[in-house]
Amino acid sequence: MSGDAQDESAELEQLRKAMKTRPIIDKAMGVLMAAYSLASDDAWKTLVNVSQKTNTKLHTVAEEIVATTQEDVVDGRLRRLIEAAMSDLKSK
């Protein structure tokens, strides 16, 4: 396979993965927007911040946030991470 074909194949795989994970990320952003009165951009930045600080894939963080809605409360660890990320937003 030529370099161009490999690049296209890798790009296609990335797009497929993004299409699978995007819905859960959107749901998590909605949870953050509703629970913390965040704008869409700030909800995104909060997700990214938590993901980076915990060295956890973004979609995994999103899955945890959405899963907590089934229990009507965000668990303590995740709540602290979200609040720290929001604090980082305010300090910028």
Coordinates of C-alpha atoms in Angstrom, one line a residue, residues 1 8-10 18 23-24 27 30-32 37 39 47 52 58-59 63 65 75 79 81-82 84-85 88:
M1 CA 0.0 0.0 0.0
E8 CA -6.4 7.8 3.5
S9 CA -7.1 4.5 5.3
A10 CA -5.9 5.9 8.6
A18 CA -15.3 9.8 15.7
P23 CA -23.1 11.0 20.2
I24 CA -21.9 10.2 23.7
K27 CA -24.8 13.9 25.5
G30 CA -25.7 18.4 27.3
V31 CA -25.5 17.1 30.8
L32 CA -22.8 19.6 31.7
S37 CA -25.3 26.2 33.3
A39 CA -22.3 27.3 27.3
L47 CA -14.7 17.6 29.0
Q52 CA -6.4 15.6 29.9
L58 CA -12.5 11.9 26.0
H59 CA -15.3 9.4 25.1
E63 CA -19.5 7.8 29.1
I65 CA -20.8 11.6 32.9
D75 CA -20.2 10.9 41.6
R79 CA -17.9 16.2 40.3
L81 CA -12.9 17.0 38.4
I82 CA -15.6 18.9 36.6
A84 CA -11.8 22.0 38.9
A85 CA -12.1 22.2 35.1
D88 CA -9.7 26.6 35.2

